[in-house]
CSV table of C-alpha atoms in Angstrom, one decimal:
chain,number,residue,atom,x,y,z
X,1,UNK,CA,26.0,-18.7,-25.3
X,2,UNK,CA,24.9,-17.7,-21.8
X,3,UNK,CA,23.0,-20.5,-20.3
X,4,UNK,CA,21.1,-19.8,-17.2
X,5,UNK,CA,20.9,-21.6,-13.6
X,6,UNK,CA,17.7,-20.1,-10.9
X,7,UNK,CA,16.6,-22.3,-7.9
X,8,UNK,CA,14.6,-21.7,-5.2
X,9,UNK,CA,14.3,-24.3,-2.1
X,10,UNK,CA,10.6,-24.4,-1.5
X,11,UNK,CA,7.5,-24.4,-3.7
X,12,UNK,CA,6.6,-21.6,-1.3
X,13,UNK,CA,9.6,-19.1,-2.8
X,14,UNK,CA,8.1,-18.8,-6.1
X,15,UNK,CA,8.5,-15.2,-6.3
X,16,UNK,CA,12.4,-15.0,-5.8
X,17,UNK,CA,12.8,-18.1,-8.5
X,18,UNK,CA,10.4,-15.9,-10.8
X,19,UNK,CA,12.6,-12.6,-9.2
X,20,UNK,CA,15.6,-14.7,-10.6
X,21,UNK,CA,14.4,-15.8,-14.2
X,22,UNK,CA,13.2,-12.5,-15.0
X,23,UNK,CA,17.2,-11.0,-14.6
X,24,UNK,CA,18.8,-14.0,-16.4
X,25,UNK,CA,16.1,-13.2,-19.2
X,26,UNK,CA,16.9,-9.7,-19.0
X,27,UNK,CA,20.5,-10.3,-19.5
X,28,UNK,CA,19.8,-12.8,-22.5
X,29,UNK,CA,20.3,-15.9,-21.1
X,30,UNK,CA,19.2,-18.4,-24.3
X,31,UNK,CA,18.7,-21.4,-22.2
X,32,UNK,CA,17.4,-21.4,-19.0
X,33,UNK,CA,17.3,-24.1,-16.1
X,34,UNK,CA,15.5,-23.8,-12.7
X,35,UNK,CA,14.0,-25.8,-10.1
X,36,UNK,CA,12.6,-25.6,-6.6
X,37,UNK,CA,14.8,-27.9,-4.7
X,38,UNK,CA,17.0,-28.2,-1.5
X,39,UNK,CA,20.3,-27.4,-2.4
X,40,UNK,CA,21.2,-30.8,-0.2
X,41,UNK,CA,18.9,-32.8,-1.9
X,42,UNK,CA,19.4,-34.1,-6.0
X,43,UNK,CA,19.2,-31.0,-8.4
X,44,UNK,CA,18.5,-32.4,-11.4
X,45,UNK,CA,18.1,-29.2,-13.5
X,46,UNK,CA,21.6,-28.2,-12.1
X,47,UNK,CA,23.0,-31.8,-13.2
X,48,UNK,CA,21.3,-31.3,-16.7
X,49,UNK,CA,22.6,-27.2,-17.2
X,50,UNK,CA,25.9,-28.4,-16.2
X,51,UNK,CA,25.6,-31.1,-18.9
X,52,UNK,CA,24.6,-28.5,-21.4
X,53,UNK,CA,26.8,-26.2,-21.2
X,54,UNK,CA,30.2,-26.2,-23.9
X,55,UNK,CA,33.0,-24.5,-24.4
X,56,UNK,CA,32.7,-21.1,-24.6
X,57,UNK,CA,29.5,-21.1,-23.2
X,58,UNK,CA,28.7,-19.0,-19.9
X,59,UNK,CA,26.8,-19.9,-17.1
X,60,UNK,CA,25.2,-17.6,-15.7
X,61,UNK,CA,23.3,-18.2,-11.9
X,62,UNK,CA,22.2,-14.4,-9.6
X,63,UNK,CA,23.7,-15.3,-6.4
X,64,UNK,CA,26.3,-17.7,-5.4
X,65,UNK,CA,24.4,-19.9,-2.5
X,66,UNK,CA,21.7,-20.6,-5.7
X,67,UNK,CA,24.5,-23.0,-7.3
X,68,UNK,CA,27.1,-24.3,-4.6
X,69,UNK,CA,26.6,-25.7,-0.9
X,70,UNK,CA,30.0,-25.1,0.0
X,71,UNK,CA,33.8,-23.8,-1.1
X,72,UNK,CA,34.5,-27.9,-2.1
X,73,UNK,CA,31.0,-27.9,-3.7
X,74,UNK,CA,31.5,-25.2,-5.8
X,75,UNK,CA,35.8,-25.9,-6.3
X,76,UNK,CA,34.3,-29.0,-8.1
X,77,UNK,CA,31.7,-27.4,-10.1
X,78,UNK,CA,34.4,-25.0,-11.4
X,79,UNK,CA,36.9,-27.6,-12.2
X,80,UNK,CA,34.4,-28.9,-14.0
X,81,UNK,CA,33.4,-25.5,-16.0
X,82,UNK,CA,37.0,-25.3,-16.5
X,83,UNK,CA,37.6,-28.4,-18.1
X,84,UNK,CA,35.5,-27.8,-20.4
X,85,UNK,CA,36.2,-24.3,-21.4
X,86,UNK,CA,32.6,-23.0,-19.5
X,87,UNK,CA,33.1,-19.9,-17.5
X,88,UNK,CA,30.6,-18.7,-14.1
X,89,UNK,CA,29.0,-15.4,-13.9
X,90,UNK,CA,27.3,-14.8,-10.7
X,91,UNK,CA,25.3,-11.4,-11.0
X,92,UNK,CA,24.9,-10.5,-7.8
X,93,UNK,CA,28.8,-10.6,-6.9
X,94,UNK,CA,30.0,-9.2,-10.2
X,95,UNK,CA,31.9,-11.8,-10.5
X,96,UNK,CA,33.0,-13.9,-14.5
X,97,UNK,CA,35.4,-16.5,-14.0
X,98,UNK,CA,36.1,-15.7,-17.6
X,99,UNK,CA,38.8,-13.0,-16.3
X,100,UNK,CA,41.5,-13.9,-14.1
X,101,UNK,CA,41.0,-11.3,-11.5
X,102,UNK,CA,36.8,-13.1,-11.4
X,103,UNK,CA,38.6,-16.2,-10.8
X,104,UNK,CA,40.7,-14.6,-7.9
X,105,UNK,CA,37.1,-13.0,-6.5
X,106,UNK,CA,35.2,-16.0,-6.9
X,107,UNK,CA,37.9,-17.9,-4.4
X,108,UNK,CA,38.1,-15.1,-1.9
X,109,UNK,CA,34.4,-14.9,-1.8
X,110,UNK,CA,33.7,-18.5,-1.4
X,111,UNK,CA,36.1,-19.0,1.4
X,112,UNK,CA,34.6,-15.8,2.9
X,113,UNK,CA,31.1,-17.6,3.1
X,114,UNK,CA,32.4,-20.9,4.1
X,115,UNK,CA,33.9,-18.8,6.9
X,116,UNK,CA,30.6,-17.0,7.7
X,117,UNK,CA,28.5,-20.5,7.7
X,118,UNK,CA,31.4,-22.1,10.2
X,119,UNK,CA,30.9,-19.1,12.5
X,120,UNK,CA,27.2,-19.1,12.1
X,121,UNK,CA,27.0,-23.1,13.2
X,122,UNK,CA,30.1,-22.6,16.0
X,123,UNK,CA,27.7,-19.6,17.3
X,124,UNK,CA,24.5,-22.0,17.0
X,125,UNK,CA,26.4,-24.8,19.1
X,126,UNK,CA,27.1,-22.3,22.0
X,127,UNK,CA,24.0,-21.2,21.8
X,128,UNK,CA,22.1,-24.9,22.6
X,129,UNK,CA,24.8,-25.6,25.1
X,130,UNK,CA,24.0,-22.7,27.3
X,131,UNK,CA,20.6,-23.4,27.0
X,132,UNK,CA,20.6,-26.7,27.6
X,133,UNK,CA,22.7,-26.1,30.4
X,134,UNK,CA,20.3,-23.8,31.7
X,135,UNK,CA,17.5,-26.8,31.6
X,136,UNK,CA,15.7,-24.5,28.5
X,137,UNK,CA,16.8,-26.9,25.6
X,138,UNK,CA,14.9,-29.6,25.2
X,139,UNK,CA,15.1,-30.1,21.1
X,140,UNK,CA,12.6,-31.1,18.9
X,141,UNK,CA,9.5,-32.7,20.5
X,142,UNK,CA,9.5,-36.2,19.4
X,143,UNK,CA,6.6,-37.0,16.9
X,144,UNK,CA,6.2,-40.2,16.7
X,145,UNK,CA,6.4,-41.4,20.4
X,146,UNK,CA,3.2,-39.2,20.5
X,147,UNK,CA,1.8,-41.2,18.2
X,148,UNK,CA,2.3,-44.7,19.6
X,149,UNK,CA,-1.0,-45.2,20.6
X,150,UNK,CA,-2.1,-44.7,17.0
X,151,UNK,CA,0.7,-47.0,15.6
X,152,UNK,CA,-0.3,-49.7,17.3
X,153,UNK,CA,-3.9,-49.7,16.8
X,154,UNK,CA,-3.4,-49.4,12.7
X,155,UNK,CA,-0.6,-51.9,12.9
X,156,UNK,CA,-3.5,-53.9,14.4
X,157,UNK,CA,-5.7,-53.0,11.9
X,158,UNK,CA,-3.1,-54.6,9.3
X,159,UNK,CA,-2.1,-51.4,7.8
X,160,UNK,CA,1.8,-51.6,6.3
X,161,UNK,CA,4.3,-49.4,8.0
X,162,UNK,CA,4.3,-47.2,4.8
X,163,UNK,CA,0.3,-46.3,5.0
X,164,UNK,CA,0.8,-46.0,8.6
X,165,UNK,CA,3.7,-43.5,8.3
X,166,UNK,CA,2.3,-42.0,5.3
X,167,UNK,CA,-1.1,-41.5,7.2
X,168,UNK,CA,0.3,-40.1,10.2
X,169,UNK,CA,3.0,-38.0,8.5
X,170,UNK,CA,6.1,-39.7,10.3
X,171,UNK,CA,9.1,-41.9,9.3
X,172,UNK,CA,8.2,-45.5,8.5
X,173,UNK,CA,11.7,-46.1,10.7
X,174,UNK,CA,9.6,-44.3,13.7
X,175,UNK,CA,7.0,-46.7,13.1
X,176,UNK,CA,9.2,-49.8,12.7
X,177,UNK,CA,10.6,-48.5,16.2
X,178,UNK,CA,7.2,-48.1,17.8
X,179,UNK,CA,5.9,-51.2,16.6
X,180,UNK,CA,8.8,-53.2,17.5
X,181,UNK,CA,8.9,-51.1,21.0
X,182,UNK,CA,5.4,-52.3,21.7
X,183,UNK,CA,5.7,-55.8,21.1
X,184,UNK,CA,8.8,-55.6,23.2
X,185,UNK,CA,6.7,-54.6,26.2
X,186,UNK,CA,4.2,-56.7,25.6
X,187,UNK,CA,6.6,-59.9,25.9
């Protein structure tokens, strides 16, 4: 049975998760998983295709970054698959672990982008230290300090940090901080 994986990470990508249900339909995928989640974040559907799936079965996902994080993320997945007699497709690559020369690919591949992500961050590293260097880094501004003001006078107002932090649309550890910042000062 192929069993298809699609995942998007925002609500706001629905046209490349519909993009990538349409071609697992279209290759006859009889069960079908997706979600719209981080790939860092819990991915339920993924935990409950991976639990579906038996041996024999195929899954079945169009690109590679839709299923795995990273080489180890997707090593473990495959042991997994293995295991339990499951082999990967991955459309866009070509690639079914269900052959021994789409086992070989799959490896080369996923080393090839863990190789590609390293460079990317190494490049991303240089780039914030010259600029930082240069005085033209300054990071993210910092939200909740500009919102001090407003922390305080809802704290006052006996709000919980949750409703403040929910109202305001920051952390409720930024709030503890502010709060706690504030009554520091005014000791």
């Amino acid at each position: 049975m192929l069993v298809g994986y699609a995942r998007t990470s925002t609500l706001e990508q629905a046209a490349g998760l519909e993009a990538q249900v349409r071609d697992l339909q279209t290759l006859g995928c009889e069960r079908l998983f997706q979600e719209q989640v981080s790939s860092v974040g819990d991915r339920p559907q993924l935990a409950a295709a991976l639990a579906y799936v038996r041996d024999g079965d195929t899954l079945v996902v169009t690109k590679l970054d839709r299923l795995a994080r990273s080489v180890t993320h997707l090593g473990q997945i495959l042991d997994g698959l293995t295991a339990r007699g499951v082999a990967l497709r991955i459309l866009s690559l070509g690639v079914d672990t269900a052959t021994p020369t789409g086992k070989l690919m799959l490896n080369v591949l996923g080393g090839v982008a863990q190789f590609e992500r390293e460079m990317m961050l190494e490049r991303q590293r240089e780039g914030i230290a010259k600029a930082k260097a240069a005085g033209l880094y300054k990071g993210r501004k910092p939200t909740a300090r500009a919102k001090a003001a407003e922390i305080e006078v809802l704290a006052a107002e006996g709000l919980s940090m949750a409703a403040i932090a929910a109202r305001l649309g920051i952390g409720k550890g930024s709030v503890h901080r502010a709060i706690g910042k504030a009554r520091a000062t005014a000791v």
